[in-house]
Amino acid sequence: LSGREFPTPRESQSIPAMSKLIEMVTRKKLAHARLDEEAAAGAAAAAEKKPSPPTKKAATWAERKALLRQVLPFLWPNEFKLQVRVLCSALVIIAARVINLYVPIFYKNCVNALTPASPPTSSGGDQTFPAGTPAPSNIYVPYAMLGLYAGFKILQGSQRDIRTLVWLPVGQYTRRAVALRVFRHLHALSLKFHLHRRTGEVLRVIERGVSSIETLLNIFVFNVAPTLT
């Protein structure tokens, strides 16, 4: 009031206007605060009503057995030719184990046959030839043993390719059968599912699933089963 005891008439008129303005601002602030509280309460209620995401549990033995029951039938196709190929694949695995066992034995026999036998000395030991002595001419060359060793060595290096060549039609059958089963399941679903799903994403998931099942069967046949047997 600038040191005056009483306000002027103009100042007296402006005081009620200022009080109304302050009251309007206070009401707006209170309204905004009430809206914020209601929004926070609604969000908290929605969070309480929203179910928590299910926790991922480890697969039990029963679930694993059920999965194996669904997957293992693909290892024994209905066609006779494919069944013969499955048996041939098992024989190739057994033959590979036998080859890996006999290759060192044949190698040892070849080395022993190519080593010339020295005549025994008077003390009972073998006679050693001095340096510069020509090798004896009566060296026996075991052609049959060398041929067997060379053949087994070649089979040892190519057993994986032979196994893949024999198993390839069975793997293609498994891949085709799994993909057909998945497509039949998709075609049996409702139209709502297909309208709310992306075709490319579904096809990518199917491709990954089929490849995973094929890899699982290959690991079981060529790694797990031979190790257990």
Coordinates of C-alpha atoms in Angstrom, one line a residue:
L1 CA 0.0 0.0 0.0
S2 CA 3.1 2.2 -0.3
G3 CA 3.1 3.4 3.3
R4 CA -0.6 4.6 3.1
E5 CA -3.0 3.4 5.8
F6 CA -6.0 2.9 3.4
P7 CA -6.0 1.8 -0.3
T8 CA -7.2 4.0 -3.0
P9 CA -10.6 3.3 -4.7
R10 CA -8.9 1.8 -7.7
E11 CA -6.8 -0.5 -5.5
S12 CA -10.0 -1.5 -3.6
Q13 CA -11.6 -2.6 -6.9
S14 CA -8.6 -4.7 -8.0
I15 CA -8.4 -6.7 -4.7
P16 CA -11.6 -8.8 -5.3
A17 CA -10.5 -9.5 -8.9
M18 CA -7.1 -10.8 -7.7
S19 CA -8.8 -13.0 -5.1
K20 CA -11.1 -14.5 -7.7
L21 CA -8.1 -15.2 -9.9
I22 CA -6.2 -16.9 -7.1
E23 CA -9.3 -19.0 -6.3
M24 CA -9.6 -20.1 -9.9
V25 CA -6.0 -21.1 -10.1
T26 CA -6.3 -23.0 -6.8
R27 CA -9.4 -24.9 -8.1
K28 CA -7.6 -25.9 -11.3
K29 CA -4.6 -27.2 -9.3
L30 CA -6.9 -29.1 -7.0
A31 CA -8.8 -30.6 -10.0
H32 CA -5.5 -31.6 -11.7
A33 CA -4.3 -33.2 -8.5
R34 CA -7.6 -35.1 -8.1
L35 CA -7.3 -36.4 -11.7
D36 CA -3.7 -37.5 -11.1
E37 CA -4.8 -39.4 -8.0
E38 CA -7.7 -41.1 -9.8
A39 CA -5.3 -42.1 -12.7
A40 CA -2.8 -43.5 -10.2
A41 CA -5.5 -45.4 -8.4
G42 CA -6.8 -46.8 -11.7
A43 CA -3.3 -47.9 -12.8
A44 CA -2.7 -49.6 -9.4
A45 CA -6.0 -51.4 -9.6
A46 CA -5.3 -52.6 -13.2
A47 CA -1.8 -53.8 -12.1
E48 CA -3.4 -55.8 -9.3
K49 CA -6.0 -57.3 -11.7
K50 CA -3.5 -58.1 -14.4
P51 CA -2.3 -61.7 -13.9
S52 CA 1.4 -62.1 -13.4
P53 CA 3.3 -63.8 -16.3
P54 CA 3.7 -67.5 -15.8
T55 CA 7.1 -68.6 -14.7
K56 CA 9.0 -70.9 -16.9
K57 CA 9.3 -74.3 -15.2
A58 CA 11.9 -76.9 -16.0
A59 CA 10.6 -79.8 -18.1
T60 CA 9.8 -82.9 -16.0
W61 CA 10.6 -86.5 -16.9
A62 CA 7.0 -87.1 -17.8
E63 CA 7.0 -84.2 -20.3
R64 CA 10.2 -85.4 -21.8
K65 CA 8.8 -88.9 -22.2
A66 CA 5.7 -87.5 -23.9
L67 CA 7.9 -85.5 -26.2
L68 CA 10.0 -88.6 -27.1
R69 CA 6.8 -90.5 -27.8
Q70 CA 5.7 -87.8 -30.3
V71 CA 9.1 -87.6 -32.0
L72 CA 10.4 -91.2 -32.1
P73 CA 7.8 -92.5 -34.5
F74 CA 9.4 -90.4 -37.2
L75 CA 12.5 -92.6 -36.9
W76 CA 10.6 -95.6 -38.3
P77 CA 8.8 -94.6 -41.5
N78 CA 5.9 -96.6 -43.0
E79 CA 7.7 -97.2 -46.3
F80 CA 9.7 -100.5 -46.5
K81 CA 12.6 -98.8 -48.4
L82 CA 13.0 -96.2 -45.7
Q83 CA 12.9 -98.9 -43.0
V84 CA 15.7 -100.7 -44.8
R85 CA 17.7 -97.5 -44.8
V86 CA 17.2 -97.1 -41.1
L87 CA 18.6 -100.6 -40.5
C88 CA 21.5 -99.9 -42.9
S89 CA 22.3 -96.8 -41.0
A90 CA 22.5 -98.8 -37.8
L91 CA 24.8 -101.3 -39.5
V92 CA 27.0 -98.5 -40.7
I93 CA 27.3 -97.2 -37.1
I94 CA 28.2 -100.6 -35.8
A95 CA 30.7 -101.1 -38.7
A96 CA 32.3 -97.7 -37.9
R97 CA 32.9 -98.9 -34.3
V98 CA 34.5 -102.1 -35.6
I99 CA 36.7 -100.2 -38.1
N100 CA 37.9 -97.8 -35.5
L101 CA 38.9 -100.8 -33.3
Y102 CA 40.8 -102.7 -36.1
V103 CA 42.7 -99.9 -37.8
P104 CA 45.4 -99.7 -35.1
I105 CA 45.6 -103.5 -35.0
F106 CA 46.2 -103.8 -38.8
Y107 CA 48.7 -101.0 -38.5
K108 CA 50.7 -102.9 -35.8
N109 CA 50.6 -106.1 -37.9
C110 CA 51.9 -104.2 -41.0
V111 CA 54.8 -102.7 -39.0
N112 CA 55.7 -106.0 -37.5
A113 CA 55.6 -107.8 -40.9
L114 CA 57.8 -105.1 -42.6
T115 CA 60.4 -105.2 -39.8
P116 CA 63.1 -107.7 -40.7
A117 CA 63.8 -110.3 -38.0
S118 CA 67.5 -110.3 -36.9
P119 CA 69.2 -113.6 -36.1
P120 CA 69.6 -114.3 -32.4
T121 CA 73.0 -113.9 -30.7
S122 CA 74.8 -116.4 -28.5
S123 CA 73.6 -114.5 -25.4
G124 CA 70.0 -115.0 -26.4
G125 CA 69.2 -111.5 -27.6
D126 CA 68.6 -110.2 -31.1
Q127 CA 71.5 -109.2 -33.2
T128 CA 71.7 -105.6 -34.2
F129 CA 73.0 -104.5 -37.6
P130 CA 75.7 -101.9 -37.6
A131 CA 75.3 -98.6 -39.4
G132 CA 75.9 -98.8 -43.1
T133 CA 75.0 -102.5 -43.4
P134 CA 72.7 -103.2 -46.4
A135 CA 69.2 -104.3 -45.6
P136 CA 68.6 -108.1 -46.0
S137 CA 67.0 -109.1 -49.2
N138 CA 64.5 -111.6 -47.8
I139 CA 62.0 -109.0 -46.6
Y140 CA 58.4 -110.3 -46.7
V141 CA 55.9 -107.7 -47.9
P142 CA 52.4 -108.4 -46.6
Y143 CA 50.3 -107.1 -49.5
A144 CA 47.1 -108.5 -48.1
M145 CA 47.6 -106.9 -44.7
L146 CA 48.6 -103.5 -46.3
G147 CA 45.5 -103.7 -48.5
L148 CA 43.3 -104.4 -45.5
Y149 CA 44.8 -101.5 -43.6
A150 CA 44.5 -99.1 -46.5
G151 CA 40.8 -100.1 -47.1
F152 CA 39.9 -99.8 -43.4
K153 CA 41.7 -96.4 -43.2
I154 CA 39.7 -95.2 -46.2
L155 CA 36.4 -96.4 -44.6
Q156 CA 37.4 -94.8 -41.4
G157 CA 37.7 -91.4 -43.1
S158 CA 34.5 -91.7 -45.2
Q159 CA 32.2 -93.4 -42.6
R160 CA 30.5 -90.0 -41.9
D161 CA 29.8 -89.4 -45.6
I162 CA 28.5 -93.0 -46.0
R163 CA 26.2 -92.6 -43.0
T164 CA 24.8 -89.3 -44.3
L165 CA 24.2 -90.8 -47.7
V166 CA 22.3 -93.7 -46.3
W167 CA 20.3 -91.6 -43.8
L168 CA 19.4 -88.7 -46.2
P169 CA 16.1 -90.1 -47.5
V170 CA 15.0 -90.8 -43.9
G171 CA 15.8 -87.3 -42.8
Q172 CA 13.9 -85.8 -45.8
Y173 CA 10.9 -88.0 -44.9
T174 CA 11.0 -86.8 -41.2
R175 CA 11.2 -83.2 -42.3
R176 CA 8.3 -83.6 -44.7
A177 CA 6.1 -85.5 -42.2
V178 CA 6.7 -82.9 -39.4
A179 CA 6.0 -80.0 -41.8
L180 CA 2.7 -81.6 -43.0
R181 CA 1.5 -82.2 -39.5
V182 CA 2.2 -78.6 -38.5
F183 CA 0.4 -77.3 -41.7
R184 CA -2.6 -79.5 -41.0
H185 CA -2.8 -78.2 -37.4
L186 CA -2.6 -74.6 -38.7
H187 CA -5.4 -75.2 -41.3
A188 CA -7.6 -76.6 -38.6
L189 CA -7.4 -73.3 -36.6
S190 CA -10.0 -70.6 -36.7
L191 CA -10.0 -67.7 -39.1
K192 CA -9.3 -65.3 -36.2
F193 CA -5.9 -66.8 -35.7
H194 CA -4.9 -66.3 -39.3
L195 CA -6.2 -62.7 -39.4
H196 CA -4.2 -61.7 -36.4
R197 CA -0.9 -63.5 -37.3
R198 CA 1.7 -62.6 -39.8
T199 CA 2.2 -65.2 -42.5
G200 CA 6.0 -64.7 -42.7
E201 CA 6.4 -65.0 -39.0
V202 CA 4.4 -68.2 -38.8
L203 CA 6.4 -69.7 -41.7
R204 CA 9.7 -68.8 -40.1
V205 CA 8.7 -70.4 -36.8
I206 CA 7.6 -73.6 -38.7
E207 CA 10.9 -73.7 -40.5
R208 CA 12.9 -73.4 -37.2
G209 CA 10.8 -76.0 -35.5
V210 CA 11.2 -78.5 -38.3
S211 CA 14.9 -78.0 -38.4
S212 CA 15.2 -78.4 -34.6
I213 CA 13.3 -81.7 -34.7
E214 CA 15.4 -83.0 -37.5
T215 CA 18.6 -82.0 -35.6
L216 CA 17.3 -83.6 -32.4
L217 CA 16.6 -86.9 -34.2
N218 CA 20.0 -86.9 -35.8
I219 CA 21.7 -86.3 -32.5
F220 CA 19.7 -89.1 -30.9
V221 CA 20.4 -91.6 -33.6
F222 CA 24.1 -90.9 -34.3
N223 CA 25.4 -89.7 -30.9
V224 CA 23.2 -90.7 -28.0
A225 CA 22.1 -94.2 -29.1
P226 CA 25.6 -95.4 -30.1
T227 CA 27.0 -94.1 -26.8
L228 CA 24.3 -95.9 -24.7
T229 CA 24.7 -99.2 -26.6

